[in-house]
mmCIF file of C-alpha atoms in Angstrom:
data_model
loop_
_atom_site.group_PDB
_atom_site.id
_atom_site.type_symbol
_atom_site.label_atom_id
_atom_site.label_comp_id
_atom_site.label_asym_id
_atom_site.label_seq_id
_atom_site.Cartn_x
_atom_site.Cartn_y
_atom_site.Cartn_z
ATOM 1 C CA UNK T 14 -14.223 192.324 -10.213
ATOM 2 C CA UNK T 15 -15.707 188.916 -10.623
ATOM 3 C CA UNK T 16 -14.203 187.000 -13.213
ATOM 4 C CA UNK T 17 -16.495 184.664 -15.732
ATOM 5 C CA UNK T 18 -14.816 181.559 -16.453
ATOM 6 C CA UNK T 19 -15.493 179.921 -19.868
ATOM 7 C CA UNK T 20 -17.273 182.996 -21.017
ATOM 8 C CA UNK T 21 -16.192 186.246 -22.257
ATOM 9 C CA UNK T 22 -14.557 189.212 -19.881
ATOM 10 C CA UNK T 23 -13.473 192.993 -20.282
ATOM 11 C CA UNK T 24 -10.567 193.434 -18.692
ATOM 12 C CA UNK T 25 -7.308 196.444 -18.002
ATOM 13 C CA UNK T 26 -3.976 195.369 -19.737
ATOM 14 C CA UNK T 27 -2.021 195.658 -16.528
ATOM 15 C CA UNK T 28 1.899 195.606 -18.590
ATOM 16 C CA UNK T 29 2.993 194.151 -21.436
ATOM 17 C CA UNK T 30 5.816 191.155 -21.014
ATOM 18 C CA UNK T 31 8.247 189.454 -23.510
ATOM 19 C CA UNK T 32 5.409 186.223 -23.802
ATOM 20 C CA UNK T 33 2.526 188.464 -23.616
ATOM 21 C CA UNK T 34 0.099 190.742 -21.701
ATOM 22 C CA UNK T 35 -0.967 190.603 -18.304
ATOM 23 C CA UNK T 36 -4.545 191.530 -17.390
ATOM 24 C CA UNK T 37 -5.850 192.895 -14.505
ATOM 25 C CA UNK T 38 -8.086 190.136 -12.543
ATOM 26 C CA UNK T 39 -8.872 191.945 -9.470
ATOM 27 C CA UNK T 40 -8.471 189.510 -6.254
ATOM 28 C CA UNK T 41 -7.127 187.123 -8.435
ATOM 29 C CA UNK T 42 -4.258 188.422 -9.421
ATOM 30 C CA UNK T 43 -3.483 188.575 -13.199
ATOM 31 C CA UNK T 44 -3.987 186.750 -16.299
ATOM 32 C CA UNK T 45 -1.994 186.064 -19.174
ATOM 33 C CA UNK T 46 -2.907 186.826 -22.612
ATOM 34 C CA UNK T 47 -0.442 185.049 -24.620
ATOM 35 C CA UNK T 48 2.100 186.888 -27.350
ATOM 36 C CA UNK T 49 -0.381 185.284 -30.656
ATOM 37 C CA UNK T 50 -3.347 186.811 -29.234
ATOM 38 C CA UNK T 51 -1.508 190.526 -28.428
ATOM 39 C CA UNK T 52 -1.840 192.777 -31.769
ATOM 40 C CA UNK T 53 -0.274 196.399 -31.379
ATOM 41 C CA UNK T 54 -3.348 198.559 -30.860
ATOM 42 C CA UNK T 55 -3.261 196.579 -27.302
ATOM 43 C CA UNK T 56 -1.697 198.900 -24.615
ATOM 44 C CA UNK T 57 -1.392 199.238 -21.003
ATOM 45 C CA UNK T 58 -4.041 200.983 -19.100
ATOM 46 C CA UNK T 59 -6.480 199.716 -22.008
ATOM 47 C CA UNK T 60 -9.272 197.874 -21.656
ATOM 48 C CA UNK T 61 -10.265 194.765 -24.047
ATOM 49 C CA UNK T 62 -12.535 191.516 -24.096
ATOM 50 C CA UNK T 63 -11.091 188.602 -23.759
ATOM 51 C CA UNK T 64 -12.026 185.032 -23.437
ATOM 52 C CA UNK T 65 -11.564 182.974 -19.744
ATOM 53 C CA UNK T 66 -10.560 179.477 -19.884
ATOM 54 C CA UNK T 67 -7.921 177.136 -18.323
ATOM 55 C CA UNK T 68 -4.316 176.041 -19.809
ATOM 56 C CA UNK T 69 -2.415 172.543 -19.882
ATOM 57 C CA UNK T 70 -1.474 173.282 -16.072
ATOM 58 C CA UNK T 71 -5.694 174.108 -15.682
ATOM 59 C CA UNK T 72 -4.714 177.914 -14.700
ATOM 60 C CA UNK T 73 -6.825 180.559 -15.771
ATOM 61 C CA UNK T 74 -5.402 181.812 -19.440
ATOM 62 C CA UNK T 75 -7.121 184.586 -21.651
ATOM 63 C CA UNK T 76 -7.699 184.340 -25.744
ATOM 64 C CA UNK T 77 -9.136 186.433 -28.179
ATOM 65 C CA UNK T 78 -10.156 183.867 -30.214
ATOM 66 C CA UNK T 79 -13.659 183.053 -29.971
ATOM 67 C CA UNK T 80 -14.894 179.071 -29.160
ATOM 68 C CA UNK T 81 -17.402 177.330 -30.542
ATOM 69 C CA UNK T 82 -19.633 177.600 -26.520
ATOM 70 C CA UNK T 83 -19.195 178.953 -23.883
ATOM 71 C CA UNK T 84 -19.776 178.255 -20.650
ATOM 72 C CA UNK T 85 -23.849 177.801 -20.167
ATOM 73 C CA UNK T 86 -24.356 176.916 -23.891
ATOM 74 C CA UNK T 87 -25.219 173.863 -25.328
ATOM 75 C CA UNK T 88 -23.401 173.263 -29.101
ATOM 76 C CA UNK T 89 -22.350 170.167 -31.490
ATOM 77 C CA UNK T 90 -18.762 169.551 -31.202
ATOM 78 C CA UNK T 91 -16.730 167.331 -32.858
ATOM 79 C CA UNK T 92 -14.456 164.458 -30.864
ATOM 80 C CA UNK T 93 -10.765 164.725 -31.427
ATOM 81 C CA UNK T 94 -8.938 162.617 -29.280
ATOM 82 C CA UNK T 95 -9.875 159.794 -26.725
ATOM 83 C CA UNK T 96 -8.077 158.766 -23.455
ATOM 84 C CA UNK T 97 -8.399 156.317 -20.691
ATOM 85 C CA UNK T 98 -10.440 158.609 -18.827
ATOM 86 C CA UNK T 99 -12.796 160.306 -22.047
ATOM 87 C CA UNK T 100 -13.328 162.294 -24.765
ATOM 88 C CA UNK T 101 -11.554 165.651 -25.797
ATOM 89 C CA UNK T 102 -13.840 167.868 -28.297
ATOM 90 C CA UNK T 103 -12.626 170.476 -30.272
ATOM 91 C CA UNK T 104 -14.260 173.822 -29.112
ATOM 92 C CA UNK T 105 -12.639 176.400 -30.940
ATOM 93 C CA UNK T 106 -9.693 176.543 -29.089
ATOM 94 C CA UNK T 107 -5.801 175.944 -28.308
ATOM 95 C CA UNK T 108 -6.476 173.130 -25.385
ATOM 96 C CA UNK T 109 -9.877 170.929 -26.696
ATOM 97 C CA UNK T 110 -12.546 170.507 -24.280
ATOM 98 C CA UNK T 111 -13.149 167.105 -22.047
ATOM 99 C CA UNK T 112 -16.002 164.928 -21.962
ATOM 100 C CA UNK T 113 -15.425 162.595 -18.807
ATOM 101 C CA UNK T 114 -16.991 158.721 -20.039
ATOM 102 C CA UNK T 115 -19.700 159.375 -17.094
ATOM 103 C CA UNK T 116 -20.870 162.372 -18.866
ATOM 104 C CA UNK T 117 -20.998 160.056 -22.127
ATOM 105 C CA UNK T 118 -24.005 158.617 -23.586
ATOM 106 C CA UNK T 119 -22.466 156.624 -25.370
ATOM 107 C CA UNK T 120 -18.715 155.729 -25.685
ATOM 108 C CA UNK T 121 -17.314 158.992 -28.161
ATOM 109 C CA UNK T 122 -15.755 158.624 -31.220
ATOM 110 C CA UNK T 123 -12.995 160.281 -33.009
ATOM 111 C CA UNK T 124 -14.183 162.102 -35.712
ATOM 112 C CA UNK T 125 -17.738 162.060 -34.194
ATOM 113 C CA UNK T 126 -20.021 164.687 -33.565
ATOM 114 C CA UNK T 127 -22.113 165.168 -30.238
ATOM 115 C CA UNK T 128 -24.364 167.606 -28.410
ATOM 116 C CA UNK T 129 -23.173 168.732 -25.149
ATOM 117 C CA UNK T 130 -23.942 171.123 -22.450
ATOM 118 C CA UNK T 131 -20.914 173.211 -20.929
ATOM 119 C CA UNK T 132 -20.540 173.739 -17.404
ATOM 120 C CA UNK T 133 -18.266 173.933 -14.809
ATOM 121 C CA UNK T 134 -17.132 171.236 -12.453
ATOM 122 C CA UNK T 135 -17.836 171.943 -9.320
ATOM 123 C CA UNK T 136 -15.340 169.312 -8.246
ATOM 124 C CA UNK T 137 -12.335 170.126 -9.559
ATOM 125 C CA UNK T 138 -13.495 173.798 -10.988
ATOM 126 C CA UNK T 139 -12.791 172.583 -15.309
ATOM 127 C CA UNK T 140 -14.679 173.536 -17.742
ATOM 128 C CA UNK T 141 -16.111 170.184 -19.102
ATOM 129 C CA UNK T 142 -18.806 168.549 -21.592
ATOM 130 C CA UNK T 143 -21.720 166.267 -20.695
ATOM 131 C CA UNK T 144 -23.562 164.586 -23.239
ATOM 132 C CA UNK T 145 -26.151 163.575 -20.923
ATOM 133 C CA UNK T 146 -27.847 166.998 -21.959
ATOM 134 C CA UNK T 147 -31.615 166.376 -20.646
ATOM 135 C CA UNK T 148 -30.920 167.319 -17.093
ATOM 136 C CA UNK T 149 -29.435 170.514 -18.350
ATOM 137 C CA UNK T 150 -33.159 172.322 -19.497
ATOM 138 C CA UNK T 151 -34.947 174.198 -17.463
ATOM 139 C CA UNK T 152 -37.292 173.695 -15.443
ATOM 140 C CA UNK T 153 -39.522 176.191 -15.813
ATOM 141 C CA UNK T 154 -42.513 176.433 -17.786
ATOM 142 C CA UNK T 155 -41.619 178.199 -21.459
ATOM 143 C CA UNK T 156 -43.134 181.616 -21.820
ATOM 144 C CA UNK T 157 -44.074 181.558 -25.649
ATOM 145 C CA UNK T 158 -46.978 182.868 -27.604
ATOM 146 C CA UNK T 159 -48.255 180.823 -30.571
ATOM 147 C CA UNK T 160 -46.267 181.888 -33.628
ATOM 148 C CA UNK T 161 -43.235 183.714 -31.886
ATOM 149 C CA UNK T 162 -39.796 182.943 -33.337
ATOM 150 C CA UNK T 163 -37.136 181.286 -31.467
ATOM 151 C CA UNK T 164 -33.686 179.672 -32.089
ATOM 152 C CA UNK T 165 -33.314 176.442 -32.428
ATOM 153 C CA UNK T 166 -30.146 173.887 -32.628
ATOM 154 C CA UNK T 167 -31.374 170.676 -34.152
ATOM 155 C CA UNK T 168 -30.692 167.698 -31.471
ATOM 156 C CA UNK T 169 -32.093 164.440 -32.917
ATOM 157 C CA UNK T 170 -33.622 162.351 -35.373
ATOM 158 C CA UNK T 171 -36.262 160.808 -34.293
ATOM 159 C CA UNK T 172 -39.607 158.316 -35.522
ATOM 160 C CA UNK T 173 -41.559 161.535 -35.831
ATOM 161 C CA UNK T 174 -38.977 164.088 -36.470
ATOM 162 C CA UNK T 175 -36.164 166.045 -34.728
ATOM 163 C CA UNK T 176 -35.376 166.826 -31.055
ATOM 164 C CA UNK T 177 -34.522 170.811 -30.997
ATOM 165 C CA UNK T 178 -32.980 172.543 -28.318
ATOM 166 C CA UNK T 179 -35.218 175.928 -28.119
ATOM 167 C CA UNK T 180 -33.147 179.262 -27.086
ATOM 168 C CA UNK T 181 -30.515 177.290 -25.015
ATOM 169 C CA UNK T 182 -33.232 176.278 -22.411
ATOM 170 C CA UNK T 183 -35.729 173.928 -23.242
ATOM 171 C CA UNK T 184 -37.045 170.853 -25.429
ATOM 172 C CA UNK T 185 -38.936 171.493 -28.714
ATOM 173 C CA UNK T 186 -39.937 169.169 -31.473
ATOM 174 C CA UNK T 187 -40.279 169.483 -35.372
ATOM 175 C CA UNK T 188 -42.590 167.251 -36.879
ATOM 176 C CA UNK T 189 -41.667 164.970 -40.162
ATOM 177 C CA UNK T 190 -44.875 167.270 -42.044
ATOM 178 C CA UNK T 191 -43.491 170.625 -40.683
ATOM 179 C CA UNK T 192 -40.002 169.429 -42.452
ATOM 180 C CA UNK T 193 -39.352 170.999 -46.321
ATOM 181 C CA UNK T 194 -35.431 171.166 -46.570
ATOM 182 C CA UNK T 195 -32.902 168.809 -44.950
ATOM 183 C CA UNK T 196 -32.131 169.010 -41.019
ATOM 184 C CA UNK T 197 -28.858 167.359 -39.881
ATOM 185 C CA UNK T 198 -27.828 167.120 -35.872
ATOM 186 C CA UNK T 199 -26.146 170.334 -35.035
ATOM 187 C CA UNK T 200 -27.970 172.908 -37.384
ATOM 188 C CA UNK T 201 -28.859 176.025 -36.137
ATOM 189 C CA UNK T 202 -32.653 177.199 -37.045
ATOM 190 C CA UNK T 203 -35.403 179.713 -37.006
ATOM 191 C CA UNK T 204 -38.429 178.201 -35.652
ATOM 192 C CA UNK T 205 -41.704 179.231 -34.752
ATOM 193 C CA UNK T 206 -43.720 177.887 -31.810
ATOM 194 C CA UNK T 207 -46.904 176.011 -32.659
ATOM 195 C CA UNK T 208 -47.894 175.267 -29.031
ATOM 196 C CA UNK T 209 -46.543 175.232 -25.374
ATOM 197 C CA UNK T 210 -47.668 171.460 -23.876
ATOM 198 C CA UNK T 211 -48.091 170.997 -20.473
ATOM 199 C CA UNK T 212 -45.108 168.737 -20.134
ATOM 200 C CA UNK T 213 -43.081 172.129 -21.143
ATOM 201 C CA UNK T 214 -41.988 170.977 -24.166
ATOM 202 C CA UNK T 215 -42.114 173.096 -27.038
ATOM 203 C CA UNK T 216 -43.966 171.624 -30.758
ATOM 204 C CA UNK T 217 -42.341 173.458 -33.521
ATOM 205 C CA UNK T 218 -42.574 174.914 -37.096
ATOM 206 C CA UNK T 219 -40.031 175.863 -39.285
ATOM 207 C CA UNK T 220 -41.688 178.238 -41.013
ATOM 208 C CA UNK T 221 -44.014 181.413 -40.140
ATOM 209 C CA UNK T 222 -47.485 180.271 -38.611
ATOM 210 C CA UNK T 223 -50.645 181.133 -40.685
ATOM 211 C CA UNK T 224 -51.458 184.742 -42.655
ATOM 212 C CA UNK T 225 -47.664 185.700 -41.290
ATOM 213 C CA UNK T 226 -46.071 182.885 -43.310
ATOM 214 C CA UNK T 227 -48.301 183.520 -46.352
ATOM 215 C CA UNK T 228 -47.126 187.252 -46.870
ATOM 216 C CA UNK T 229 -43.544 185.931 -46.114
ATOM 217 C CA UNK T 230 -43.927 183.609 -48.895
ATOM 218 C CA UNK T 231 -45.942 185.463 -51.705
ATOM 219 C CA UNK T 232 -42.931 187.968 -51.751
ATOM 220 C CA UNK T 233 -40.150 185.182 -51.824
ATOM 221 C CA UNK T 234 -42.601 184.001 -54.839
ATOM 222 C CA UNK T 235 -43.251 187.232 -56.562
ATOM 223 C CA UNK T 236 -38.965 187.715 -56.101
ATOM 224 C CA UNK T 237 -38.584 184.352 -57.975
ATOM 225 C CA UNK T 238 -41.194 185.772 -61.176
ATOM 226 C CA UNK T 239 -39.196 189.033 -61.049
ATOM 227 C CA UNK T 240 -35.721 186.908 -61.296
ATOM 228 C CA UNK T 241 -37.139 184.036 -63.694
ATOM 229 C CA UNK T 242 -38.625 185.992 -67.050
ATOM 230 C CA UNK T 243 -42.118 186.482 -65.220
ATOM 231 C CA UNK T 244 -42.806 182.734 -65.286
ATOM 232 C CA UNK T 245 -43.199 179.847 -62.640
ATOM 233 C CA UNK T 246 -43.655 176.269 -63.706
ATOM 234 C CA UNK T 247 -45.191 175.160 -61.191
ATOM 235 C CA UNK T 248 -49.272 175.562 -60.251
ATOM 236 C CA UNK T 249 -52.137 174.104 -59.029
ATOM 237 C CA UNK T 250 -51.563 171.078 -60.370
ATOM 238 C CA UNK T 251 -47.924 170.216 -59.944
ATOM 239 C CA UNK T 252 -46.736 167.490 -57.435
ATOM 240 C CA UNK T 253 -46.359 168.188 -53.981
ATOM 241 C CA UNK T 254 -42.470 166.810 -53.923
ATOM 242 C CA UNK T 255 -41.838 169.637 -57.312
ATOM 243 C CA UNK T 256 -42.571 172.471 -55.188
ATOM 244 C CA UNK T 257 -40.724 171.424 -51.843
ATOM 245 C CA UNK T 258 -37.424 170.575 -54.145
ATOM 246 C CA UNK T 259 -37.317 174.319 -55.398
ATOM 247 C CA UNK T 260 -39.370 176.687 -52.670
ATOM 248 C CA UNK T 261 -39.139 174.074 -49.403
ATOM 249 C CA UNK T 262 -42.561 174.859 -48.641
ATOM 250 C CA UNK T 263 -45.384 172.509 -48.411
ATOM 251 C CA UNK T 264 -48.125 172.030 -51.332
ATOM 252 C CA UNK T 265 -50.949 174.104 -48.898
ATOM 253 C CA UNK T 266 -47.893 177.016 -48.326
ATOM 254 C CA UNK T 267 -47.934 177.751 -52.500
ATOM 255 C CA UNK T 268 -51.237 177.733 -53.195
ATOM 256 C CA UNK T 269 -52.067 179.899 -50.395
ATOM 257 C CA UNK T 270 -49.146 182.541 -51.680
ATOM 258 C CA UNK T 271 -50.342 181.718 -55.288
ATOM 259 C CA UNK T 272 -53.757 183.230 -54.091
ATOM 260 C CA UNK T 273 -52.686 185.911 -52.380
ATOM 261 C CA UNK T 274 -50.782 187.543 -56.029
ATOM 262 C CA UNK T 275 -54.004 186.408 -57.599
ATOM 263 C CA UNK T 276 -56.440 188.459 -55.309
ATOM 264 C CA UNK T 277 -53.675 191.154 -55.955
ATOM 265 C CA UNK T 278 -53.872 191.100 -59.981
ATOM 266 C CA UNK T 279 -49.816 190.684 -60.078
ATOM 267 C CA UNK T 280 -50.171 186.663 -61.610
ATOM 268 C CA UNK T 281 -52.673 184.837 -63.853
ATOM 269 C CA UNK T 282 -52.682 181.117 -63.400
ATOM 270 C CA UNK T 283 -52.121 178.137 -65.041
ATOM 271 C CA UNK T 284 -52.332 174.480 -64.280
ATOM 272 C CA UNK T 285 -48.565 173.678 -64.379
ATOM 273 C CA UNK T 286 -47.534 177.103 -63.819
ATOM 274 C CA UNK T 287 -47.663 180.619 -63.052
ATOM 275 C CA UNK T 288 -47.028 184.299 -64.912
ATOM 276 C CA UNK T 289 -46.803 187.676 -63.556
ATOM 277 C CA UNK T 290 -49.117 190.001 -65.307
#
């Protein structure tokens, strides 16, 4: 059995003991879940999943709780507590996470918010934080085709728009006229890739490319006549900023939709607005 620190584990309840469970770890020995993690469908010789990270005393200690990231993952934590030595984030669990100062952009703040990577130290074998998240990507180039959707967590604000992290792995980019709702560090996104650059970096939409995004849209629009007495007030003619604040989609994105119900006889059209037939 090869145990996965910082990440999640199946494991054999070996007995059960007056301050918990102990777990069957194969070569290593046995690990503790404690008593507020034990419920009473747990018994021995059955087999759950527990989490795999290290106590106060930095031994190996199961949970059933789930964190925030695991092990491999990067996320946006918050800062809880600072020391002489760094930051401690607050990943979900009991003991918070630490983010050594030469892992730090930046000097943390309590209260703060940062993206970090999580890894193990291959010094002292912790589970620990780096901020310094670029050397973290891969390397490879990104396999993509134009249009394909991907997950996203929203890195940084930048001149032209925001830094995303694309499926855990590499760098993407949203551009300021691909944006149509508010983004804020730390959101998790759809996103759909627009092109693969030779650099490897990723340029994003946040929205369906093309005829895709059109059919996506005329039914969210066709939902909102159904819902709204048959009526739209909004057309051809309304301002660009009107039809982001209540669809988020660009000026182009409606009328597009808009003609798609018209070539289908479902709307007529107005210049301010809109009315299912």
């Amino acid at each position: 059995m090869k145990l996965k620190l910082g990440d999640w584990n199946r494991m054999k309840i070996l007995k059960r003991v007056d301050f918990g469970l102990y777990l069957d770890a194969g070569n290593e020995g046995r690990i503790l879940l404690p008593n507020r993690y034990v419920t009473p469908d747990m018994k021995r010789g059955g087999e759950i999943d527990v989490f795999l990270y290290l106590d106060q005393e930095e031994r190996p200690v199961a949970t059933t709780e789930t964190p925030l990231a695991k092990v491999g993952d990067f996320a946006c934590l918050e800062c809880v507590w600072v020391n002489e030595y760094g930051a401690f984030l607050d990943w979900g669990l009991m003991k918070n996470i630490f983010c050594p100062f030469h892992e730090q952009k930046k000097r943390m703040e309590i209260g703060h918010r940062y993206i970090v990577y999580i890894y193990i130290d291959d010094e002292s074998y912790r589970i620990v934080a780096s901020a310094k998240v670029d050397k973290f990507f891969s390397h490879e180039m990104p396999q993509y085709e134009k249009g394909e959707k991907v997950s996203g967590l929203i890195r940084q604000k930048t001149d032209v728009g925001f830094k995303v992290i694309v499926d855990n792995m590499y760098h993407g980019m949203v551009y300021d006229n691909e944006i149509y709702r508010p983004l804020t560090t730390g959101n998790r996104v759809e996103c759909y890739v627009k092109e693969v650059r030779v650099d490897k970096k990723i340029d994003l939409s946040l929205q369906p490319i093309g005829h895709q995004h059109t059919e996506e849209f005329a039914e969210e629009l066709l939902s909102y006549l159904h819902t709204h007495d048959g009526i739209c007030p909004l057309g051809d003619k309304s301002e660009a900023e009107d039809i982001k604040k209540v669809f988020g989609v660009s000026k182009k994105a409606f009328k597009r939709a808009v003609g798609d119900l018209y070539k289908r006889r479902l709307i007529t059209i107005e210049p301010l607005s809109i009315r299912l037939i």
